[in-house]
Coordinates of C-alpha atoms in Angstrom, one line a residue:
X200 CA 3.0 154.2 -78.1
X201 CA 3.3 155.4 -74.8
X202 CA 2.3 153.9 -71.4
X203 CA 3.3 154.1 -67.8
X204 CA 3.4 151.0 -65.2
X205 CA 1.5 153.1 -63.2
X206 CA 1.5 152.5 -59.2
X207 CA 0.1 155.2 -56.7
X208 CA 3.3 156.3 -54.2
X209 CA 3.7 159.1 -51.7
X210 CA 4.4 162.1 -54.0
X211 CA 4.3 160.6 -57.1
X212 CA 4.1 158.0 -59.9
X213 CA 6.4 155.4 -60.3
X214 CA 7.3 154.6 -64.0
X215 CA 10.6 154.6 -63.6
X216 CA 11.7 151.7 -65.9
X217 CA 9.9 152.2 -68.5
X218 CA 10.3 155.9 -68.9
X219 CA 14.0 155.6 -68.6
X220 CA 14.0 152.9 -71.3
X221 CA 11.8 154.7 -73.6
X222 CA 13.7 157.7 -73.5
X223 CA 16.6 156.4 -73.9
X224 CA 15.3 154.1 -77.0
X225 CA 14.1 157.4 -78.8
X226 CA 17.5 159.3 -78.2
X227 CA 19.5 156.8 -79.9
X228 CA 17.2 156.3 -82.4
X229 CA 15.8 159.7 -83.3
X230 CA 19.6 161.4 -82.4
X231 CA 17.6 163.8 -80.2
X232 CA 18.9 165.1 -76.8
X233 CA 17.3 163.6 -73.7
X234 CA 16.7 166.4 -71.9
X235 CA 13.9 167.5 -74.5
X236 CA 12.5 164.2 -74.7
X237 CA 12.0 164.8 -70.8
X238 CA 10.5 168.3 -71.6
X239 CA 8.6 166.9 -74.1
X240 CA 7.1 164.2 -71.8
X241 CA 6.1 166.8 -69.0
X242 CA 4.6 169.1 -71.9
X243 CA 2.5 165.7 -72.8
X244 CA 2.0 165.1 -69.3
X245 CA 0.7 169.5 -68.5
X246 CA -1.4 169.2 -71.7
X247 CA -3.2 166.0 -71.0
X248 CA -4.0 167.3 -67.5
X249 CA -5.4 170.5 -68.8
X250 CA -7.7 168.4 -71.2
X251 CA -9.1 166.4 -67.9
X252 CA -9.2 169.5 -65.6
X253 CA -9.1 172.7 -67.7
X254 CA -6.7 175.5 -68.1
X255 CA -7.8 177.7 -65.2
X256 CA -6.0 175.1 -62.5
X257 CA -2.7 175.2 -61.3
X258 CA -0.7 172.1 -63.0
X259 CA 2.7 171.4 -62.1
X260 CA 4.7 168.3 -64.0
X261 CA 7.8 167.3 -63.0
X262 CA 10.2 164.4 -63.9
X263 CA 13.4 163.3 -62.1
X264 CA 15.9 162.8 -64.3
X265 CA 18.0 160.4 -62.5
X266 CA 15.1 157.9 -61.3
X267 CA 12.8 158.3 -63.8
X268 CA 9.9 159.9 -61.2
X269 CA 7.0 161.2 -62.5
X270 CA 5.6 164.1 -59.8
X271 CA 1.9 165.7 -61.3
X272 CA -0.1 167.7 -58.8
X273 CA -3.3 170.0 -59.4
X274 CA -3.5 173.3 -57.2
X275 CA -1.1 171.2 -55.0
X276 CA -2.5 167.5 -54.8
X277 CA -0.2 164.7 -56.5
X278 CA -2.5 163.7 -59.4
X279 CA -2.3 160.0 -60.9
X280 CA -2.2 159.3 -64.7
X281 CA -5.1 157.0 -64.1
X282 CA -7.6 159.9 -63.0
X283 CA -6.9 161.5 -66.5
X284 CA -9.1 159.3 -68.7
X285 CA -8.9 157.8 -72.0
X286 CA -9.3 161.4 -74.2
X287 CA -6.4 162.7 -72.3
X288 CA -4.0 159.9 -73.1
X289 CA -5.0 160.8 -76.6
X290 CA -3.7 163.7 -75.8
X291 CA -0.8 163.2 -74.7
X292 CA -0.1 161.5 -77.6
X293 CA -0.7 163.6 -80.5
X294 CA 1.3 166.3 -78.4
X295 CA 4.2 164.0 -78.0
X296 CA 4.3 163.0 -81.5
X297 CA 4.5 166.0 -82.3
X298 CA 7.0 167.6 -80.2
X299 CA 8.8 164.7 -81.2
X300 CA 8.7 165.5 -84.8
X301 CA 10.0 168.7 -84.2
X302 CA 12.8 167.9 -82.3
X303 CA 13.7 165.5 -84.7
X304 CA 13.5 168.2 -87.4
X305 CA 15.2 170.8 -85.4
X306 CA 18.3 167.7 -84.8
X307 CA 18.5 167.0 -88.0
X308 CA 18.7 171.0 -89.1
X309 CA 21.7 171.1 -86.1
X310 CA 23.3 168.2 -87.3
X311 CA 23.4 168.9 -91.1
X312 CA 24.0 172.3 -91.0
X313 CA 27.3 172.1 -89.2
X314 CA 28.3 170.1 -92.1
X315 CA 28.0 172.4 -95.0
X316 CA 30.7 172.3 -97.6
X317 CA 32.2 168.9 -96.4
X318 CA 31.1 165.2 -97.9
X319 CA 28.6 163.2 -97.7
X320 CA 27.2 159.7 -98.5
X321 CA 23.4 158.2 -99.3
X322 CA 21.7 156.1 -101.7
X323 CA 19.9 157.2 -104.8
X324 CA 16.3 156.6 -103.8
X325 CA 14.1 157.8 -106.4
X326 CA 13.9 161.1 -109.2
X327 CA 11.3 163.8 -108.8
X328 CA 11.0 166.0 -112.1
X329 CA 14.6 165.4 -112.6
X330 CA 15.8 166.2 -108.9
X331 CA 17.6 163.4 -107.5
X332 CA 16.2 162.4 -103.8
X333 CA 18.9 160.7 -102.1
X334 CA 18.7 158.6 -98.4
X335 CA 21.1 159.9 -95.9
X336 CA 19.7 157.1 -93.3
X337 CA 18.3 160.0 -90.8
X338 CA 16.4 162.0 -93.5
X339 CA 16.7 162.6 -96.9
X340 CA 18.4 165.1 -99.3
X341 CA 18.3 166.3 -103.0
X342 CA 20.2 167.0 -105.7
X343 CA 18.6 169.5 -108.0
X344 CA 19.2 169.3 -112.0
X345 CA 21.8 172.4 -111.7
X346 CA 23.4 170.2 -109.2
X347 CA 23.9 167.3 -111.2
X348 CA 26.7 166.4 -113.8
X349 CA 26.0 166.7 -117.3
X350 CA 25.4 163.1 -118.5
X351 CA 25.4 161.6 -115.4
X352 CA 22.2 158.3 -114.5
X353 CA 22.2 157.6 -110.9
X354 CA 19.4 154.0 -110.1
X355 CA 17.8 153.5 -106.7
X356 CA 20.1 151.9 -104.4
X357 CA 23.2 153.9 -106.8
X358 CA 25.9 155.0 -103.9
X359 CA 26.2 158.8 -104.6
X360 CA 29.0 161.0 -103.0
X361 CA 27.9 164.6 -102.9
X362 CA 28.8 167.7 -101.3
X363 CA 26.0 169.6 -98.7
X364 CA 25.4 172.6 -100.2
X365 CA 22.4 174.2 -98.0
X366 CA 20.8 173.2 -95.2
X367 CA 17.0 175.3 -95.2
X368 CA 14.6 175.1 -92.6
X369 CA 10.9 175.4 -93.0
X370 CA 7.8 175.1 -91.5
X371 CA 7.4 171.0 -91.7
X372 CA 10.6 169.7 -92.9
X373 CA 14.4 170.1 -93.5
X374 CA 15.5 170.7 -96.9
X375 CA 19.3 169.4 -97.4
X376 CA 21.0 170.3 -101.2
X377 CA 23.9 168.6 -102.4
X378 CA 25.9 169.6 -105.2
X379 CA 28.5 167.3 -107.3
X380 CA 29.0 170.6 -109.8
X381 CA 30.5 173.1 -107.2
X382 CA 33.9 173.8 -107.2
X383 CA 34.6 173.2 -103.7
X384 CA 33.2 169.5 -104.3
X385 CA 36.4 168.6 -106.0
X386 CA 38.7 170.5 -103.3
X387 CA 36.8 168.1 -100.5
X388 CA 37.8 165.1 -102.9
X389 CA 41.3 166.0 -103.1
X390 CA 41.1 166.5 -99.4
X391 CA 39.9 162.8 -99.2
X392 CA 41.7 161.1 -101.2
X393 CA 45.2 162.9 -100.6
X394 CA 46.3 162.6 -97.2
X395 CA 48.4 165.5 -97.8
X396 CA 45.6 167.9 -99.0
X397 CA 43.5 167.2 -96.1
X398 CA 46.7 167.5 -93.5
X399 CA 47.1 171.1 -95.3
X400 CA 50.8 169.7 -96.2
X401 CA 49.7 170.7 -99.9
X402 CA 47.6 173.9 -100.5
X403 CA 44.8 174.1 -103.4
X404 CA 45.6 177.7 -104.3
X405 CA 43.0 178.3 -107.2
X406 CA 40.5 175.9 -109.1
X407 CA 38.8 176.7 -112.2
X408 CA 35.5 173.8 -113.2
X409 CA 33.6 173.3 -116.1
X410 CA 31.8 170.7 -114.6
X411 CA 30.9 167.2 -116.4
X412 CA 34.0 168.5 -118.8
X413 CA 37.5 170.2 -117.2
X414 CA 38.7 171.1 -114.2
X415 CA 41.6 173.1 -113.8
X416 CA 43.4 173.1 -110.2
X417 CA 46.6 174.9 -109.4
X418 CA 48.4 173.3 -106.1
X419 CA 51.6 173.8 -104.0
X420 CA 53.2 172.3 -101.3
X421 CA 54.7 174.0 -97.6
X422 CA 57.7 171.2 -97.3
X423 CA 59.7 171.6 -100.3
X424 CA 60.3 167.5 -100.2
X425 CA 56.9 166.8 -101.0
X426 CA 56.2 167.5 -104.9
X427 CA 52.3 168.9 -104.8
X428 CA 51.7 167.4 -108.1
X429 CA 53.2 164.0 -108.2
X430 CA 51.3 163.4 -104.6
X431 CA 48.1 164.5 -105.9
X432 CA 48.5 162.3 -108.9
X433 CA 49.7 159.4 -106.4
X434 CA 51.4 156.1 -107.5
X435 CA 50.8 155.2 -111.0
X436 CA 47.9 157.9 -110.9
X437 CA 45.9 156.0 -108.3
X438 CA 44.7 159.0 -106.5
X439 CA 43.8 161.4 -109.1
X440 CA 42.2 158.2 -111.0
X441 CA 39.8 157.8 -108.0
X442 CA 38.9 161.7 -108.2
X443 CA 38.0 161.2 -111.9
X444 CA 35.7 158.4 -111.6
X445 CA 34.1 159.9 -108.9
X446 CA 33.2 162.6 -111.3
X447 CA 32.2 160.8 -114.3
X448 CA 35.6 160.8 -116.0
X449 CA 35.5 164.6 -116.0
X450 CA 38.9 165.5 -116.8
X451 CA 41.4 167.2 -114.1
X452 CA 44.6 169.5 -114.9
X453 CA 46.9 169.7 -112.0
X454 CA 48.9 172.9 -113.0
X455 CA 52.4 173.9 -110.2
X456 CA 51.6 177.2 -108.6
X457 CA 53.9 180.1 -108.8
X458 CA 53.6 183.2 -107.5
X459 CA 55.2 185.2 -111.2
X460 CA 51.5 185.3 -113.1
X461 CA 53.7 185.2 -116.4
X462 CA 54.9 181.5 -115.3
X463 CA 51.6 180.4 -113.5
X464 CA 49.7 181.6 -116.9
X465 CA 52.2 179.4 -118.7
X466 CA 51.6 176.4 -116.6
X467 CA 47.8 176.9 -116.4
X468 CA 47.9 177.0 -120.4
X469 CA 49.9 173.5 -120.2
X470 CA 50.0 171.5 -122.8
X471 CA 50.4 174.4 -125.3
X472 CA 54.0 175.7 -125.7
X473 CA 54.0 179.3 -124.7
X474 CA 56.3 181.6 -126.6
X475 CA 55.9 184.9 -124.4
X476 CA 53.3 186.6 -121.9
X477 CA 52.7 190.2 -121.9
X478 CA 50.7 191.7 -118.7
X479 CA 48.8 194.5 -118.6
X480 CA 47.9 195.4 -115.2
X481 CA 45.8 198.2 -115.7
X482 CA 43.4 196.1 -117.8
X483 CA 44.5 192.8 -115.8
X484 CA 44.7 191.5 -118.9
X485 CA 47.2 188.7 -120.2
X486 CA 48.8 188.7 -123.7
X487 CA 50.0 185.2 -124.8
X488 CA 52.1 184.5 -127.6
X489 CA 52.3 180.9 -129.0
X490 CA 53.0 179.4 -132.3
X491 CA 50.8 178.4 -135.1
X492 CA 50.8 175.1 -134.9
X493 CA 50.2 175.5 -130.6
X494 CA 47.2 178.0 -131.3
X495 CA 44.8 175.6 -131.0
X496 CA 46.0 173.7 -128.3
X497 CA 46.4 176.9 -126.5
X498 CA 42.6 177.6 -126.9
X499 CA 41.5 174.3 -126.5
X500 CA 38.1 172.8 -127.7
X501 CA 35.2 175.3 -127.8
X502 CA 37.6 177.8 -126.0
X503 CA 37.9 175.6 -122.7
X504 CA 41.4 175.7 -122.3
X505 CA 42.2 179.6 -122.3
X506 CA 38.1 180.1 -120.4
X507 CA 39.6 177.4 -117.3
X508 CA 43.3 179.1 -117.5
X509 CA 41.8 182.9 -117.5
X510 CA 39.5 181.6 -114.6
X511 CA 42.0 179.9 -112.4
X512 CA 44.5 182.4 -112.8
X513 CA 42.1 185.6 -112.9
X514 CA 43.9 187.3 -115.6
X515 CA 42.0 188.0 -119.3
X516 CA 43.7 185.6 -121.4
X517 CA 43.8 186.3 -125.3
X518 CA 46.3 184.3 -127.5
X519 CA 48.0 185.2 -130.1
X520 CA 50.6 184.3 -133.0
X521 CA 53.7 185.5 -133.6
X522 CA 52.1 187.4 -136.8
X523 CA 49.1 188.7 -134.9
X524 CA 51.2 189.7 -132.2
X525 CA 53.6 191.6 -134.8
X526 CA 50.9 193.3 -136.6
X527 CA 49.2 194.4 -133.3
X528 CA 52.3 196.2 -132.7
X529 CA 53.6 197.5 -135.9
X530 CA 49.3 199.4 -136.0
X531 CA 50.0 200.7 -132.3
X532 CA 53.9 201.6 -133.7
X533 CA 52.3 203.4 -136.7
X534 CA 49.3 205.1 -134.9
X535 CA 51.4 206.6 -132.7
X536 CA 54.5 207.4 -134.6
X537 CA 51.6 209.6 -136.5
X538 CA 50.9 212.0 -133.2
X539 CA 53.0 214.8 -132.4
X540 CA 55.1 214.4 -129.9
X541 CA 55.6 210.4 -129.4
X542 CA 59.1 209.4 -129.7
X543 CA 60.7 205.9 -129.1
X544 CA 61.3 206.7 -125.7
X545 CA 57.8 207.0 -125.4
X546 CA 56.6 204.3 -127.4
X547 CA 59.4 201.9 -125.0
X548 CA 57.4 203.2 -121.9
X549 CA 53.9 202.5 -123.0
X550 CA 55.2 199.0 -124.0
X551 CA 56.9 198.6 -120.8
X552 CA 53.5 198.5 -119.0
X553 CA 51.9 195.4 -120.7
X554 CA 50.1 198.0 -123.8
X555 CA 50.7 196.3 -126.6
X556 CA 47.8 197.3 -129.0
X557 CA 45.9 200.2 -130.1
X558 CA 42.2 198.6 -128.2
X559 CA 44.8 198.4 -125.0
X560 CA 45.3 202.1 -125.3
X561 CA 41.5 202.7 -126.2
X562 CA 40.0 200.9 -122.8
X563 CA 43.1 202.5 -120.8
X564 CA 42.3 205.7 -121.4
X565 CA 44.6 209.4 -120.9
X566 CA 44.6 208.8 -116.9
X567 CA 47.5 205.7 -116.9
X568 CA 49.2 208.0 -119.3
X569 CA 49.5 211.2 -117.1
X570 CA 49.6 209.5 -113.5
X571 CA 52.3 206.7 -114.8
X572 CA 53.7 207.7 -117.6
X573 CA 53.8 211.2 -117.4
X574 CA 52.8 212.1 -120.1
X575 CA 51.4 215.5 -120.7
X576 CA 47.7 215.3 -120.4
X577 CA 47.0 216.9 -124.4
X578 CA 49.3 214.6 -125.2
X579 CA 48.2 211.5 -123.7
X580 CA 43.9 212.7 -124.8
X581 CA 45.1 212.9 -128.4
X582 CA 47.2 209.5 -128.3
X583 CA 44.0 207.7 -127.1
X584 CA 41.7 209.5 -129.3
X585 CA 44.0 208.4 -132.4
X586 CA 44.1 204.9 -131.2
X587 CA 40.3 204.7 -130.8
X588 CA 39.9 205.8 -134.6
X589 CA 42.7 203.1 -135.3
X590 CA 40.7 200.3 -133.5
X591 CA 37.3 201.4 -135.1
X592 CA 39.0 201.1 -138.4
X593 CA 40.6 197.8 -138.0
X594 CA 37.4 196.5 -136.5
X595 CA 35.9 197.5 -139.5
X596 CA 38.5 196.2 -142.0
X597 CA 38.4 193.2 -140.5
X598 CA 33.9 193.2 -140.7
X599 CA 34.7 193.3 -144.2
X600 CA 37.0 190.7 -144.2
X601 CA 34.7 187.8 -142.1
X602 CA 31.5 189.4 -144.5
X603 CA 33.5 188.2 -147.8
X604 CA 33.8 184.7 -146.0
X605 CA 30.3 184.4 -144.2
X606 CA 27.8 186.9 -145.4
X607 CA 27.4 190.2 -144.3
X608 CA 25.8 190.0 -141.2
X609 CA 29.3 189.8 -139.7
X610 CA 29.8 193.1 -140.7
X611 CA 26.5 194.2 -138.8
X612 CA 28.1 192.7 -135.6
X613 CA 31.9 194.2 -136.1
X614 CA 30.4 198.0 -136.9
X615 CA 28.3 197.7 -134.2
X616 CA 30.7 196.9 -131.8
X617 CA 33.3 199.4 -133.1
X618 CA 30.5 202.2 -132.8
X619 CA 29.7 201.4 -129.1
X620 CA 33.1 200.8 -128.2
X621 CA 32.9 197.5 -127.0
X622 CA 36.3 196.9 -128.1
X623 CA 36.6 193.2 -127.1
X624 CA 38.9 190.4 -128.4
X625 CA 41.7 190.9 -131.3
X626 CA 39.2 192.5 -133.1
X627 CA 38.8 195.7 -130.9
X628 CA 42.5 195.6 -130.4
X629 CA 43.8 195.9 -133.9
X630 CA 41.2 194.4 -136.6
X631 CA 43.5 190.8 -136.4
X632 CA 41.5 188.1 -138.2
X633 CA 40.3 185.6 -135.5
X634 CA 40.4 182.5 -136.6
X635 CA 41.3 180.6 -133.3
X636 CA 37.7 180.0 -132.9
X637 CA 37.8 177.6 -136.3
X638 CA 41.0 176.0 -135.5
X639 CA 40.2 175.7 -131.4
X640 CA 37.1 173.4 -132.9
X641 CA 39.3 171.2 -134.7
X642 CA 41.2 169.3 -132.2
X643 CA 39.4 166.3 -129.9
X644 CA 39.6 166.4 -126.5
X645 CA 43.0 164.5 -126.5
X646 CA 44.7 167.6 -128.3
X647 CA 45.0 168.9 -124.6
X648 CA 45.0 165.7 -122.2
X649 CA 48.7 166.0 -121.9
X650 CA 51.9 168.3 -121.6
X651 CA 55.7 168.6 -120.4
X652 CA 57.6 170.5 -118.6
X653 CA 58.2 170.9 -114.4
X654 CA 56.2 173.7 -114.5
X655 CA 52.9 172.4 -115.0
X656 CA 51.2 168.7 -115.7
X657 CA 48.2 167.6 -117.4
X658 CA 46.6 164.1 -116.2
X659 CA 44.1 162.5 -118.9
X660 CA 42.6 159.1 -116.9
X661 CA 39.8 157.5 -117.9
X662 CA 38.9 153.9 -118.1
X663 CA 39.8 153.6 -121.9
X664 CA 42.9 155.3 -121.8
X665 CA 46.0 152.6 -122.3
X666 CA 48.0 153.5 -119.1
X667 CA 48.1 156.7 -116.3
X668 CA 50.2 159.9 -117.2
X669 CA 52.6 160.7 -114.3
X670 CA 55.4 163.2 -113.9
X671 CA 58.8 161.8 -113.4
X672 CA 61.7 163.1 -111.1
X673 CA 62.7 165.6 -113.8
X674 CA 59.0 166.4 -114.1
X675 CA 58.4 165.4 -117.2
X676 CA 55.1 163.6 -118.1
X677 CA 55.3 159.9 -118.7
X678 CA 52.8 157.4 -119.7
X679 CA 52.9 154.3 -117.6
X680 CA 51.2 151.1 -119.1

């Protein structure tokens, strides 16, 4: 409600008081700037007079900052508010409640929009069609389905941490999104609850999420006496422990970065022993060799280990035993032994640049082969045309094989995949049976909650577990109860 003390003086009206109160009331509470309160009032003030006098006169408002002065004159003579009338006052006041409204909104968009990607706090207030509306005190923001972890029940008056993911502007209100699924939502909590994160002491130099399940996040540190994973897994695990509640006991893998991709694949794959890694950059694709009784460690459960591991190291990841890994090369040996012209020098070279199976040499094509290799270009054509026919056949072979077990229309989905040339997995490569995606369903989630080693750690903590996995001195993993 507005109102002005309103005494007649030479020039002007004299409000002062009041004015300078109100405004000053509405700045701190609405967090808008007074300056366009002031412009807002002498809008209020301009519109009200044309309502009284009509638009065709000259009206001039003006308010003095300092003293709080109201100065209104028509075609030149000071007018006072009490010539105006009841209907303009109305006036004024719908126009002030509006301009109001919009600088509000237009504060709020300023304020919140600056703050994008960083961390914020409200309370759950209610759920909308499964959109969680949540108080930030000023206004309110939501937190779409998509948004939300998997599982997850948030109750009015439930203290939610969430990160702003868009501020949007529209014609009659601000829309905030947060996000607690984002990738980046987990970098601002390391941020916040390591000090050395946040004072850039320790870098967070990829980060692989599944959310509501696995998050993968490979770190290193500038001063070689701070060890970047044993900081962010704290004293007794008290900081990553404060991540994972936070995040609904979603699990966190802190793997060591390195620089080699062979070693930072290794760590990334942590707990699984790795035997060997074979790169091939043309294909940026990553060979890794593990033992039997690793293989499905090394995939982990639905695939999540080798999917979070390919992601955060941004290689293609396939694993493979020592037997697949032999038979992949003894099909490529004997393909190629079979074309005139490849000798073992040859054979040496293509193996040198990460090719280990005849589905390598298939997607590579005869250009790698020419331009690397050089290889004569008849040459190199019929080596990948002899390769193709090998993969087809093995894809093939192996259709017959899975048909035998499950019924033939996994022979419908090899041959069609072998006549496209969608060459993907073991399969296209050399017809391997792949059964990693049988054994990678076998093992709990605790197959892959911990590891060993200095290259890379594994931290399981959740509120059932008996004690915090740390890494000690020689950075091996240790379970304190």
């Amino acid at each position: 409600m507005f109102f002005w003390r309103s005494t007649e003086s030479a020039g002007g009206i004299d409000m002062s008081s009041d004015l300078l109160h109100m405004v000053d009331a509405i700045s701190r509470e609405k967090n808008i700037d007074k300056e366009n309160i002031f412009i807002d009032i002498e809008t209020g003030i301009a519109s009200a007079m044309r309502r009284a006098y009509g638009e065709a006169q000259e009206i001039v408002v003006k308010i003095h900052r300092g003293s709080g002065k109201i100065e209104a004159t028509l075609d030149g003579r000071p007018v006072s508010m009490v010539e105006l009338g009841r209907i303009a006052a109305q006036t004024f006041k719908q126009v002030m409640i509006q301009k109001l409204r919009e600088d509000e909104r237009s504060s709020l968009f300023e304020e919140y929009s600056k703050r994008v990607g960083t961390l914020i706090t409200g309370v759950a207030s209610r759920m909308e069609g499964g959109t969680l509306v949540v108080n930030l005190g000023r206004g309110e923001a939501i937190i779409p389905r998509s948004e939300q972890l998997p599982g997850e029940t948030h109750h009015p008056g439930d203290r939610v941490r969430a990160m702003i993911l868009d501020v949007r502007e529209s014609a009659s209100q601000i829309r905030i999104v947060l996000s607690r699924t984002h990738p980046d939502f987990i970098k601002r909590l390391f941020e916040a609850e390591v000090p050395e994160v946040a004072e850039r002491i320790i870098e967070i130099r990829a980060l692989a999420r599944e959310p509501g399940y696995r998050t993968k996040v490979a770190v290193s540190s500038i001063d070689m006496k701070v060890d970047a994973v044993g900081a962010c897994v704290g004293v007794r695990g008290s900081r990553i422990k404060n991540i994972v509640e936070e995040i609904n006991n979603e699990k966190i893998d802190i793997v060591r970065w390195n620089e080699s991709s062979q070693i930072l694949i290794t760590n990334a794959l942590k707990p699984a022993e790795i035997k060997e890694v074979f790169l091939c950059f043309e294909l940026g694709h990553a060979v890794v060799v593990v033992a039997d009784d690793q293989l499905s460690l090394a995939i982990g459960k639905r695939g999540q280990n080798v999917r979070l591991a390919s992601r955060l190291t941004g290689w293609d990841i396939d694993i493979l035993t020592p037997v697949e890994y032999d038979r992949s090369l003894d099909l490529m040996e004997s393909t190629l032994r079979a074309v005139a012209g490849v000798d073992d020098v040859l054979l040496d070279k293509i193996l040198a640049i990460g090719i280990i199976s005849v589905g390598d040499l298939a997607l590579v094509g005869a250009e790698p082969l020419v331009q690397e290799l050089e290889v004569p270009q008849d040459l190199a054509e019929r080596i990948v045309a002899a390769s193709e026919e090998a993969a087809k056949r093995a894809a093939v072979t192996e259709a017959a094989r899975l048909a035998s077990q499950d019924g033939a229309g996994a022979t419908e989905t090899v041959e069609a995949a072998a006549g496209t040339g969608e060459l993907g997995g073991s399969l296209a490569r050399e017809g391997i049976g792949d059964d990693r995606s049988d054994l990678s369903a076998v093992g709990g989630p605790g197959e892959a909650d911990r590891g060993d080693g200095p290259e890379g750690t594994t931290i399981d903590v959740t509120p059932s577990a008996s004690g915090v996995v740390e890494e000690d001195s020689e950075g091996r993993n240790v379970r304190i109860e």
